[in-house]
Amino acid sequence: MGERFDLIVRNATVVDGTRAPRFQADVGVRGERIAFIGNLKNKQATTEIDATGKVLSPGFIDAHTHDDRLMLSAPEMAPKASQGVTTVVAGNCGISLAPLVLGSRAAPPPLDLIGDKSWYRFPSFKAYVEELENNPAATNAALLVGHTTLRVATMKHLDAPASPGEMDAMKNLVQEALSAGAIGVSTGLYYEPARAAPTEEVIEVCRPLTARKALYCTHMRDEGDHVIDSLEETFRIGRELGVPVVVSHHKVVGLPNRGRSQETLPLIAERMKTQGIGLDCYPYCASSTILSWERTLIASKVLVTWSTPHPEFGGMDLADIAAKMGVDGKQAVARLLPAGAIYFSMDEADVQRVLSFEHTMVGSDGLPHDAAPHPRLWGTFPRVLGHYSRGLGLFPLETAVYKMTGLSAKTFGLKDRGVLNEGAYADLCVFDAATVDEAATFARPIQPAKGIEAVIVNGAITWRDGKATGARPGQVLRRQ
Ligand code: ZN
Ligand code: CU
């Protein structure tokens, strides 16, 4: 095993990301990789972490993020590093920063969730990847190219299906993105700029995925009344392209659809027998995205997360804002736009059913640039470990860790990640299983989690003692 290590984590309770039972060990790291797991009593290292009484697991993989810009604008990645996250999957819901140059055009919603026009300045996906590689973040990234971004980049009329020429242009951009390192395409067929895209457009634009066995990830057209049709559309796209699909932030929304995860999950399980399907979810019964009046109609309560004309209302209940303005809800929304919101629109029983489904990964779907973000941005992973696993006993700790590590690495094709093996990358998290939990709340959403002791990315410590260390060892990961 050699003499010296760069880093030793001693006396840890190892939860290895495979669902195997926990065991006691020291873990030695050399360079970017785990060199030894076992007894290192007589060995020394430049840096040592005493993990007595603590869990050592693979670092968490955030299966669903909108961190495309955060990695450039706040590369210490505090909302994620503070939760034990070591890899983020970015470019979701059809929204990626590249390839798109907006120039003097405003960013159309929902692209404005991650940046204004000044951030859409990458003429190619390669240009974005190069900027990330030249200015690394504290987390690794696996990148999707967004179909809505491609539509805005290539199309004249977003409210219509793409013409054959526009589809060719988008297809070429997908090809370029995959060559530059993207692991797949995401769509956001739910959102206005992509709604008019028929299934056939998506299949045509995604053709280049087939040769590379790359992924198709989707914020489906409908997560309410027509959720089954949307699942079938997603599966069809996967079958026609011969590629695996990921159903993003799976949920059923709206009062009439309460309980319908009892229909969706068996359907997903059935189709998984014949095609590759993954899914993720965030552990809350409120969603968050751009504000629109139509979207408020399915929610029992709405909180405004940001507003360009009225930043002072960030964090407030829409009903209170309307009262303050002396107008009705619809008029208040019109005055607040462009804006974002949190919608309480799910049933806790559905959330628990989806989260505990054997094949569900954990993804935050956090929106890092909101003034008053949904607490999922800072709280998702510790909440699953603390509230749902330890508190409610929804599943054992080993399963909780698997849903945020090994399962996600397998689904996204991230080799030597997500498992704590000799030879794997040293992406690690040390946490206290007795205290780990979210600290963020809807009222105070910007709070580092409790119980996360140390976070290591590619062998370098990125988070320790409640703060970012300044290390930025993140890599852009390719699909393997
Ligand atoms: Zn989404
Ligand atoms: Cu999303």
Short mmCIF file of C-alpha atoms and ligand atoms in Angstrom, two decimals:
data_model
loop_
_atom_site.label_atom_id
_atom_site.label_comp_id
_atom_site.label_asym_id
_atom_site.label_seq_id
_atom_site.Cartn_x
_atom_site.Cartn_y
_atom_site.Cartn_z
CA MET A 1 0.00 0.00 0.00
CA GLY A 2 3.05 2.31 0.09
CA GLU A 3 4.04 4.55 2.94
CA ARG A 4 2.57 8.00 2.71
CA PHE A 5 -0.88 9.28 1.88
CA ASP A 6 -2.01 12.77 1.02
CA LEU A 7 -5.12 12.39 3.12
CA ILE A 8 -6.35 9.85 5.67
CA VAL A 9 -9.88 9.80 7.07
CA ARG A 10 -9.59 7.73 10.26
CA ASN A 11 -12.02 5.56 12.25
CA ALA A 12 -14.90 6.18 9.89
CA THR A 13 -18.17 4.34 9.60
CA VAL A 14 -18.12 3.75 5.85
CA VAL A 15 -21.39 3.78 3.91
CA ASP A 16 -20.06 2.97 0.47
CA GLY A 17 -22.84 4.07 -1.91
CA THR A 18 -23.83 0.56 -3.02
CA ARG A 19 -26.44 -0.10 -0.30
CA ALA A 20 -24.01 -2.56 1.38
CA PRO A 21 -24.12 -2.51 5.20
CA ARG A 22 -21.86 0.05 6.85
CA PHE A 23 -18.42 -0.96 8.18
CA GLN A 24 -15.55 0.57 10.15
CA ALA A 25 -12.37 1.61 8.29
CA ASP A 26 -9.69 4.17 7.66
CA VAL A 27 -9.60 5.53 4.11
CA GLY A 28 -6.35 6.71 2.50
CA VAL A 29 -6.24 9.05 -0.49
CA ARG A 30 -3.39 9.67 -2.89
CA GLY A 31 -3.79 12.42 -5.44
CA GLU A 32 -7.33 12.39 -6.79
CA ARG A 33 -8.15 8.81 -5.88
CA ILE A 34 -8.90 6.50 -2.98
CA ALA A 35 -5.77 4.41 -2.52
CA PHE A 36 -6.66 2.19 0.43
CA ILE A 37 -9.61 1.20 2.62
CA GLY A 38 -8.84 -0.70 5.83
CA ASN A 39 -6.51 -0.25 8.79
CA LEU A 40 -4.05 2.63 8.45
CA LYS A 41 -3.04 2.82 12.10
CA ASN A 42 0.70 2.98 11.40
CA LYS A 43 0.49 5.15 8.31
CA GLN A 44 0.72 8.89 8.01
CA ALA A 45 -0.70 11.55 5.77
CA THR A 46 -0.18 15.22 5.05
CA THR A 47 -3.80 15.88 6.07
CA GLU A 48 -5.81 13.80 8.52
CA ILE A 49 -9.49 13.85 9.41
CA ASP A 50 -10.69 12.04 12.52
CA ALA A 51 -14.10 10.60 11.68
CA THR A 52 -14.68 8.73 14.94
CA GLY A 53 -18.43 8.33 15.35
CA LYS A 54 -19.04 9.85 11.92
CA VAL A 55 -20.11 8.44 8.57
CA LEU A 56 -17.85 8.57 5.53
CA SER A 57 -19.73 8.19 2.26
CA PRO A 58 -19.13 9.02 -1.38
CA GLY A 59 -19.79 12.70 -2.03
CA PHE A 60 -23.34 13.35 -3.09
CA ILE A 61 -24.31 13.71 -6.74
CA ASP A 62 -27.00 16.33 -7.25
CA ALA A 63 -28.95 14.62 -10.03
CA HIS A 64 -30.87 17.73 -11.01
CA THR A 65 -29.49 21.27 -10.82
CA HIS A 66 -29.58 24.68 -12.43
CA ASP A 67 -25.99 25.44 -11.44
CA ASP A 68 -24.73 26.27 -14.96
CA ARG A 69 -23.99 29.86 -13.99
CA LEU A 70 -23.36 29.34 -10.27
CA MET A 71 -20.22 27.39 -11.15
CA LEU A 72 -18.91 30.54 -12.87
CA SER A 73 -20.35 33.27 -10.65
CA ALA A 74 -19.84 31.64 -7.21
CA PRO A 75 -17.43 28.77 -7.86
CA GLU A 76 -17.06 27.82 -4.19
CA MET A 77 -20.58 26.38 -4.69
CA ALA A 78 -21.59 26.98 -1.07
CA PRO A 79 -25.25 25.88 -1.42
CA LYS A 80 -24.05 22.50 -2.66
CA ALA A 81 -20.67 21.95 -0.96
CA SER A 82 -22.35 22.70 2.39
CA GLN A 83 -24.66 19.71 1.82
CA GLY A 84 -21.89 17.26 0.94
CA VAL A 85 -22.44 17.53 -2.81
CA THR A 86 -19.36 16.81 -4.93
CA THR A 87 -20.93 16.56 -8.41
CA VAL A 88 -23.81 18.48 -9.96
CA VAL A 89 -25.76 17.57 -13.09
CA ALA A 90 -26.47 20.92 -14.77
CA GLY A 91 -28.38 22.08 -17.83
CA ASN A 92 -31.74 20.65 -16.79
CA CYS A 93 -35.34 21.40 -17.76
CA GLY A 94 -34.34 22.49 -21.26
CA ILE A 95 -32.26 25.35 -19.83
CA SER A 96 -28.50 25.52 -20.44
CA LEU A 97 -26.28 28.59 -20.66
CA ALA A 98 -24.76 27.31 -23.91
CA PRO A 99 -24.82 27.45 -26.83
CA LEU A 100 -26.57 30.80 -27.04
CA VAL A 101 -25.54 34.42 -27.51
CA LEU A 102 -28.41 36.74 -26.60
CA GLY A 103 -26.61 40.02 -27.20
CA SER A 104 -29.15 42.78 -26.57
CA ARG A 105 -32.16 40.40 -26.44
CA ALA A 106 -33.70 39.75 -23.01
CA ALA A 107 -33.53 36.17 -21.69
CA PRO A 108 -37.02 34.72 -22.19
CA PRO A 109 -38.52 32.86 -19.19
CA PRO A 110 -37.57 30.25 -18.07
CA LEU A 111 -34.03 30.94 -19.33
CA ASP A 112 -34.00 33.95 -16.98
CA LEU A 113 -33.96 31.55 -14.02
CA ILE A 114 -30.20 31.12 -14.43
CA GLY A 115 -29.08 34.40 -15.89
CA ASP A 116 -29.87 37.59 -17.74
CA LYS A 117 -28.74 38.26 -21.30
CA SER A 118 -25.18 39.02 -20.19
CA TRP A 119 -24.72 35.36 -19.12
CA TYR A 120 -25.89 33.94 -22.43
CA ARG A 121 -22.64 34.66 -24.18
CA PHE A 122 -21.35 31.24 -25.31
CA PRO A 123 -21.38 30.73 -29.08
CA SER A 124 -20.69 27.03 -28.68
CA PHE A 125 -21.00 24.39 -25.96
CA LYS A 126 -17.23 23.98 -26.20
CA ALA A 127 -16.75 27.63 -25.24
CA TYR A 128 -18.74 27.03 -22.04
CA VAL A 129 -16.89 23.81 -21.19
CA GLU A 130 -13.56 25.58 -21.73
CA GLU A 131 -14.53 28.44 -19.45
CA LEU A 132 -15.49 25.93 -16.73
CA GLU A 133 -12.28 23.97 -17.19
CA ASN A 134 -10.16 27.11 -17.10
CA ASN A 135 -11.98 28.41 -14.00
CA PRO A 136 -12.98 25.25 -12.11
CA ALA A 137 -15.68 25.20 -9.48
CA ALA A 138 -15.56 23.38 -6.14
CA THR A 139 -17.80 20.62 -7.52
CA ASN A 140 -17.56 18.36 -10.53
CA ALA A 141 -20.13 18.90 -13.23
CA ALA A 142 -21.94 16.66 -15.70
CA LEU A 143 -23.59 18.83 -18.33
CA LEU A 144 -26.75 18.61 -20.39
CA VAL A 145 -27.54 20.83 -23.34
CA GLY A 146 -31.03 22.35 -23.13
CA HIS A 147 -33.58 22.07 -25.92
CA THR A 148 -35.19 25.40 -24.97
CA THR A 149 -31.80 27.09 -25.22
CA LEU A 150 -31.39 25.53 -28.67
CA ARG A 151 -34.83 26.72 -29.73
CA VAL A 152 -34.08 30.28 -28.63
CA ALA A 153 -30.73 30.07 -30.43
CA THR A 154 -32.12 28.86 -33.75
CA MET A 155 -35.84 29.60 -34.15
CA LYS A 156 -37.89 32.52 -35.36
CA HIS A 157 -41.26 31.55 -33.84
CA LEU A 158 -41.06 29.77 -30.50
CA ASP A 159 -44.83 29.22 -30.46
CA ALA A 160 -44.63 26.90 -33.46
CA PRO A 161 -42.96 23.57 -34.24
CA ALA A 162 -39.44 23.87 -35.63
CA SER A 163 -39.09 23.86 -39.41
CA PRO A 164 -36.90 21.17 -41.02
CA GLY A 165 -34.10 23.73 -41.33
CA GLU A 166 -34.40 24.75 -37.69
CA MET A 167 -34.38 21.11 -36.60
CA ASP A 168 -31.18 20.57 -38.60
CA ALA A 169 -29.60 23.59 -36.95
CA MET A 170 -30.53 22.30 -33.47
CA LYS A 171 -29.31 18.81 -34.34
CA ASN A 172 -25.92 20.22 -35.32
CA LEU A 173 -25.73 22.08 -32.01
CA VAL A 174 -26.54 18.87 -30.12
CA GLN A 175 -23.77 17.11 -32.03
CA GLU A 176 -21.35 19.90 -31.13
CA ALA A 177 -22.36 19.82 -27.46
CA LEU A 178 -21.86 16.05 -27.23
CA SER A 179 -18.43 16.37 -28.85
CA ALA A 180 -17.55 19.07 -26.31
CA GLY A 181 -18.49 16.79 -23.39
CA ALA A 182 -22.24 17.08 -22.76
CA ILE A 183 -23.72 13.84 -21.38
CA GLY A 184 -27.11 14.39 -23.05
CA VAL A 185 -29.99 16.68 -23.89
CA SER A 186 -32.62 18.05 -21.52
CA THR A 187 -36.07 19.30 -22.48
CA GLY A 188 -38.56 21.50 -20.69
CA LEU A 189 -41.69 20.76 -22.74
CA TYR A 190 -43.75 22.18 -19.86
CA TYR A 191 -42.41 25.68 -20.49
CA GLU A 192 -43.84 28.15 -22.98
CA PRO A 193 -40.83 28.38 -25.37
CA ALA A 194 -40.83 24.59 -25.88
CA ARG A 195 -44.53 23.71 -25.56
CA ALA A 196 -45.13 23.93 -29.29
CA ALA A 197 -42.47 21.33 -29.98
CA PRO A 198 -44.14 18.08 -31.03
CA THR A 199 -42.67 14.76 -29.92
CA GLU A 200 -41.27 14.33 -33.43
CA GLU A 201 -39.26 17.55 -33.15
CA VAL A 202 -37.65 16.34 -29.94
CA ILE A 203 -36.77 12.97 -31.48
CA GLU A 204 -35.28 14.62 -34.56
CA VAL A 205 -33.24 17.16 -32.61
CA CYS A 206 -31.97 14.42 -30.26
CA ARG A 207 -30.83 12.04 -33.05
CA PRO A 208 -27.13 12.54 -32.25
CA LEU A 209 -27.74 10.98 -28.81
CA THR A 210 -28.15 7.54 -30.36
CA ALA A 211 -24.61 6.99 -31.61
CA ARG A 212 -23.15 8.08 -28.27
CA LYS A 213 -25.73 6.34 -26.08
CA ALA A 214 -26.15 9.73 -24.41
CA LEU A 215 -29.07 10.63 -22.12
CA TYR A 216 -32.44 12.23 -22.63
CA CYS A 217 -33.61 14.06 -19.47
CA THR A 218 -36.94 15.83 -19.30
CA HIS A 219 -39.12 18.19 -17.37
CA MET A 220 -42.19 16.61 -18.90
CA ARG A 221 -44.96 18.40 -20.74
CA ASP A 222 -47.45 17.73 -17.95
CA GLU A 223 -47.03 16.61 -14.34
CA GLY A 224 -50.72 17.01 -13.53
CA ASP A 225 -53.84 15.69 -15.24
CA HIS A 226 -51.89 14.28 -18.20
CA VAL A 227 -48.89 12.88 -16.35
CA ILE A 228 -49.39 9.38 -17.80
CA ASP A 229 -49.43 10.74 -21.39
CA SER A 230 -46.24 12.64 -20.60
CA LEU A 231 -44.53 9.54 -19.23
CA GLU A 232 -45.53 7.65 -22.37
CA GLU A 233 -44.17 10.47 -24.53
CA THR A 234 -40.87 10.34 -22.64
CA PHE A 235 -40.60 6.56 -22.99
CA ARG A 236 -41.39 6.78 -26.70
CA ILE A 237 -38.61 9.31 -27.22
CA GLY A 238 -36.19 6.98 -25.43
CA ARG A 239 -37.30 3.96 -27.47
CA GLU A 240 -37.16 5.71 -30.84
CA LEU A 241 -33.68 7.03 -30.10
CA GLY A 242 -32.52 3.85 -28.37
CA VAL A 243 -31.19 5.84 -25.38
CA PRO A 244 -31.92 5.91 -21.67
CA VAL A 245 -34.24 8.60 -20.33
CA VAL A 246 -34.39 10.43 -17.00
CA VAL A 247 -37.72 11.75 -15.73
CA SER A 248 -36.75 14.92 -13.88
CA HIS A 249 -38.19 15.84 -10.47
CA HIS A 250 -40.94 13.26 -10.73
CA LYS A 251 -44.13 14.38 -9.03
CA VAL A 252 -47.87 14.68 -9.47
CA VAL A 253 -49.26 18.18 -8.99
CA GLY A 254 -52.68 19.60 -8.27
CA LEU A 255 -55.41 18.57 -5.88
CA PRO A 256 -57.28 16.27 -8.31
CA ASN A 257 -54.09 14.31 -8.89
CA ARG A 258 -53.31 13.49 -5.28
CA GLY A 259 -52.27 9.88 -4.91
CA ARG A 260 -51.53 9.33 -8.58
CA SER A 261 -47.92 8.33 -7.89
CA GLN A 262 -49.66 4.99 -7.28
CA GLU A 263 -50.26 4.95 -11.06
CA THR A 264 -47.03 6.52 -12.27
CA LEU A 265 -44.53 4.45 -10.29
CA PRO A 266 -45.88 1.03 -11.34
CA LEU A 267 -45.90 2.24 -14.97
CA ILE A 268 -42.27 3.37 -14.67
CA ALA A 269 -41.32 0.03 -13.06
CA GLU A 270 -43.07 -1.89 -15.85
CA ARG A 271 -41.39 0.08 -18.67
CA MET A 272 -38.00 -0.23 -16.96
CA LYS A 273 -38.07 -3.94 -17.80
CA THR A 274 -37.67 -3.13 -21.50
CA GLN A 275 -35.87 0.25 -21.67
CA GLY A 276 -33.46 2.42 -19.69
CA ILE A 277 -35.32 4.80 -17.36
CA GLY A 278 -34.12 6.85 -14.43
CA LEU A 279 -35.89 9.41 -12.26
CA ASP A 280 -35.05 11.91 -9.57
CA CYS A 281 -37.00 13.90 -7.03
CA TYR A 282 -36.59 16.62 -4.42
CA PRO A 283 -37.89 15.95 -0.91
CA TYR A 284 -40.54 18.67 -0.57
CA CYS A 285 -44.21 19.08 -1.42
CA ALA A 286 -43.72 22.53 -2.93
CA SER A 287 -42.27 23.21 -6.38
CA SER A 288 -40.47 26.33 -7.60
CA THR A 289 -40.05 27.99 -10.96
CA ILE A 290 -41.02 31.18 -12.78
CA LEU A 291 -44.16 33.02 -11.63
CA SER A 292 -47.26 32.98 -13.79
CA TRP A 293 -50.94 33.38 -12.91
CA GLU A 294 -51.84 30.10 -14.60
CA ARG A 295 -49.33 28.23 -12.39
CA THR A 296 -50.76 29.69 -9.17
CA LEU A 297 -54.13 28.06 -9.86
CA ILE A 298 -53.02 24.57 -8.81
CA ALA A 299 -51.31 25.74 -5.60
CA SER A 300 -52.76 26.08 -2.11
CA LYS A 301 -50.18 28.76 -1.31
CA VAL A 302 -47.65 30.76 -3.36
CA LEU A 303 -44.44 32.43 -2.16
CA VAL A 304 -42.62 34.89 -4.41
CA THR A 305 -38.90 34.05 -4.72
CA TRP A 306 -37.78 37.07 -6.78
CA SER A 307 -39.22 39.89 -8.82
CA THR A 308 -37.35 42.21 -11.14
CA PRO A 309 -39.66 45.27 -10.75
CA HIS A 310 -40.41 44.53 -7.06
CA PRO A 311 -37.40 42.95 -5.38
CA GLU A 312 -38.79 44.06 -1.99
CA PHE A 313 -41.46 41.33 -2.21
CA GLY A 314 -38.97 38.44 -2.45
CA GLY A 315 -39.89 35.84 0.19
CA MET A 316 -43.47 37.05 0.67
CA ASP A 317 -46.79 35.27 0.25
CA LEU A 318 -48.52 36.28 -2.98
CA ALA A 319 -51.82 36.82 -1.13
CA ASP A 320 -50.11 39.29 1.25
CA ILE A 321 -48.43 41.07 -1.65
CA ALA A 322 -51.78 41.46 -3.42
CA ALA A 323 -53.35 42.85 -0.22
CA LYS A 324 -50.48 45.29 0.17
CA MET A 325 -50.83 46.43 -3.44
CA GLY A 326 -54.62 46.65 -3.03
CA VAL A 327 -55.22 44.51 -6.14
CA ASP A 328 -56.31 40.94 -6.83
CA GLY A 329 -53.88 38.04 -7.21
CA LYS A 330 -53.91 38.13 -11.00
CA GLN A 331 -53.06 41.84 -11.10
CA ALA A 332 -50.36 41.36 -8.46
CA VAL A 333 -48.74 38.69 -10.63
CA ALA A 334 -48.83 41.02 -13.64
CA ARG A 335 -47.07 43.75 -11.64
CA LEU A 336 -44.42 41.37 -10.28
CA LEU A 337 -43.29 39.88 -13.61
CA PRO A 338 -40.69 38.80 -14.46
CA ALA A 339 -40.58 36.88 -11.22
CA GLY A 340 -40.20 33.47 -9.60
CA ALA A 341 -42.34 31.58 -7.11
CA ILE A 342 -42.76 28.58 -4.84
CA TYR A 343 -45.99 26.64 -5.32
CA PHE A 344 -47.41 24.35 -2.62
CA SER A 345 -49.05 21.87 -4.94
CA MET A 346 -48.09 18.30 -3.97
CA ASP A 347 -49.27 15.69 -1.53
CA GLU A 348 -46.78 14.56 1.12
CA ALA A 349 -47.80 10.91 0.61
CA ASP A 350 -46.89 11.16 -3.08
CA VAL A 351 -43.56 12.80 -2.24
CA GLN A 352 -42.72 9.97 0.15
CA ARG A 353 -43.83 7.32 -2.31
CA VAL A 354 -41.67 8.75 -5.12
CA LEU A 355 -38.67 9.33 -2.85
CA SER A 356 -38.75 5.80 -1.46
CA PHE A 357 -39.28 4.15 -4.88
CA GLU A 358 -36.32 1.87 -5.42
CA HIS A 359 -35.03 3.63 -8.55
CA THR A 360 -35.43 7.27 -7.50
CA MET A 361 -32.32 9.45 -7.25
CA VAL A 362 -32.12 12.63 -5.20
CA GLY A 363 -31.81 15.93 -7.06
CA SER A 364 -32.27 19.38 -5.54
CA ASP A 365 -33.65 21.37 -8.50
CA GLY A 366 -32.37 24.35 -6.49
CA LEU A 367 -32.52 27.79 -8.09
CA PRO A 368 -29.32 29.45 -6.90
CA HIS A 369 -30.00 32.99 -8.11
CA ASP A 370 -33.39 33.52 -6.46
CA ALA A 371 -33.48 36.23 -3.79
CA ALA A 372 -35.54 33.99 -1.48
CA PRO A 373 -34.94 30.51 -2.89
CA HIS A 374 -36.87 27.33 -2.18
CA PRO A 375 -35.09 25.65 0.77
CA ARG A 376 -34.27 22.67 -1.46
CA LEU A 377 -31.31 24.70 -2.73
CA TRP A 378 -29.47 24.40 0.63
CA GLY A 379 -31.34 21.55 2.28
CA THR A 380 -32.18 18.66 -0.05
CA PHE A 381 -29.52 16.07 0.80
CA PRO A 382 -29.37 16.58 4.59
CA ARG A 383 -33.19 16.56 4.66
CA VAL A 384 -33.29 13.13 3.01
CA LEU A 385 -30.65 11.82 5.46
CA GLY A 386 -32.12 13.51 8.53
CA HIS A 387 -35.84 14.06 8.17
CA TYR A 388 -36.78 11.19 5.86
CA SER A 389 -34.26 8.44 6.70
CA ARG A 390 -33.39 8.99 10.39
CA GLY A 391 -36.57 10.80 11.45
CA LEU A 392 -39.40 9.10 9.56
CA GLY A 393 -37.51 5.85 8.90
CA LEU A 394 -38.60 5.90 5.26
CA PHE A 395 -35.50 3.85 4.35
CA PRO A 396 -32.16 2.91 5.94
CA LEU A 397 -29.16 5.25 5.81
CA GLU A 398 -27.45 2.94 3.31
CA THR A 399 -30.40 3.35 0.92
CA ALA A 400 -30.52 7.11 1.39
CA VAL A 401 -26.82 7.36 0.50
CA TYR A 402 -27.26 5.06 -2.51
CA LYS A 403 -29.99 7.33 -3.88
CA MET A 404 -27.57 10.26 -3.83
CA THR A 405 -24.38 8.48 -4.93
CA GLY A 406 -24.10 5.01 -6.50
CA LEU A 407 -27.48 5.02 -8.23
CA SER A 408 -26.88 8.48 -9.71
CA ALA A 409 -23.36 7.66 -10.93
CA LYS A 410 -24.73 4.55 -12.64
CA THR A 411 -27.65 6.41 -14.22
CA PHE A 412 -25.55 9.27 -15.56
CA GLY A 413 -22.59 7.09 -16.56
CA LEU A 414 -20.06 8.71 -14.23
CA LYS A 415 -17.23 6.19 -14.01
CA ASP A 416 -15.41 5.70 -10.69
CA ARG A 417 -17.78 8.13 -8.94
CA GLY A 418 -20.55 7.56 -6.45
CA VAL A 419 -18.95 4.54 -4.78
CA LEU A 420 -16.32 4.33 -2.08
CA ASN A 421 -13.87 1.85 -3.64
CA GLU A 422 -10.10 1.64 -3.84
CA GLY A 423 -9.26 3.25 -7.19
CA ALA A 424 -12.39 5.41 -7.31
CA TYR A 425 -12.11 9.21 -7.27
CA ALA A 426 -11.84 10.63 -3.77
CA ASP A 427 -15.21 12.43 -3.81
CA LEU A 428 -16.20 12.06 -0.16
CA CYS A 429 -18.46 13.38 2.55
CA VAL A 430 -17.98 13.08 6.32
CA PHE A 431 -21.21 13.65 8.24
CA ASP A 432 -22.77 13.01 11.62
CA ALA A 433 -25.67 10.62 11.03
CA ALA A 434 -27.20 11.59 14.40
CA THR A 435 -27.49 15.30 13.63
CA VAL A 436 -27.41 15.72 9.85
CA ASP A 437 -30.44 17.69 8.63
CA GLU A 438 -31.41 20.77 6.70
CA ALA A 439 -31.27 24.12 8.47
CA ALA A 440 -32.92 26.02 5.61
CA THR A 441 -36.64 26.73 5.92
CA PHE A 442 -39.17 28.49 3.70
CA ALA A 443 -38.88 31.50 5.99
CA ARG A 444 -35.06 31.43 6.23
CA PRO A 445 -33.94 29.56 3.13
CA ILE A 446 -30.25 30.46 2.98
CA GLN A 447 -28.66 28.27 5.68
CA PRO A 448 -25.84 25.73 5.54
CA ALA A 449 -27.06 22.29 6.66
CA LYS A 450 -26.38 20.71 10.04
CA GLY A 451 -24.00 17.80 10.55
CA ILE A 452 -21.87 18.03 7.39
CA GLU A 453 -18.28 17.88 8.70
CA ALA A 454 -16.03 17.65 5.66
CA VAL A 455 -16.43 17.45 1.91
CA ILE A 456 -13.70 16.25 -0.44
CA VAL A 457 -13.65 16.53 -4.23
CA ASN A 458 -10.98 14.75 -6.27
CA GLY A 459 -8.90 14.45 -3.11
CA ALA A 460 -9.13 18.13 -2.12
CA ILE A 461 -11.15 19.41 0.86
CA THR A 462 -13.78 21.87 -0.36
CA TRP A 463 -15.87 22.32 2.83
CA ARG A 464 -14.79 22.06 6.45
CA ASP A 465 -15.98 23.47 9.78
CA GLY A 466 -18.99 25.13 8.25
CA LYS A 467 -17.26 26.96 5.45
CA ALA A 468 -15.82 26.68 1.99
CA THR A 469 -12.05 26.12 2.00
CA GLY A 470 -11.49 27.93 -1.30
CA ALA A 471 -10.33 24.76 -3.09
CA ARG A 472 -11.79 24.43 -6.58
CA PRO A 473 -10.91 20.94 -7.78
CA GLY A 474 -14.05 20.38 -9.90
CA GLN A 475 -13.83 18.62 -13.25
CA VAL A 476 -16.20 18.43 -16.19
CA LEU A 477 -17.23 14.75 -16.27
CA ARG A 478 -17.89 12.82 -19.48
CA ARG A 479 -20.38 9.99 -19.78
CA GLN A 480 -18.87 6.49 -19.84
ZN ZN B 1 -37.91 21.37 -14.14
CU CU B 2 -35.30 21.89 -12.94
#
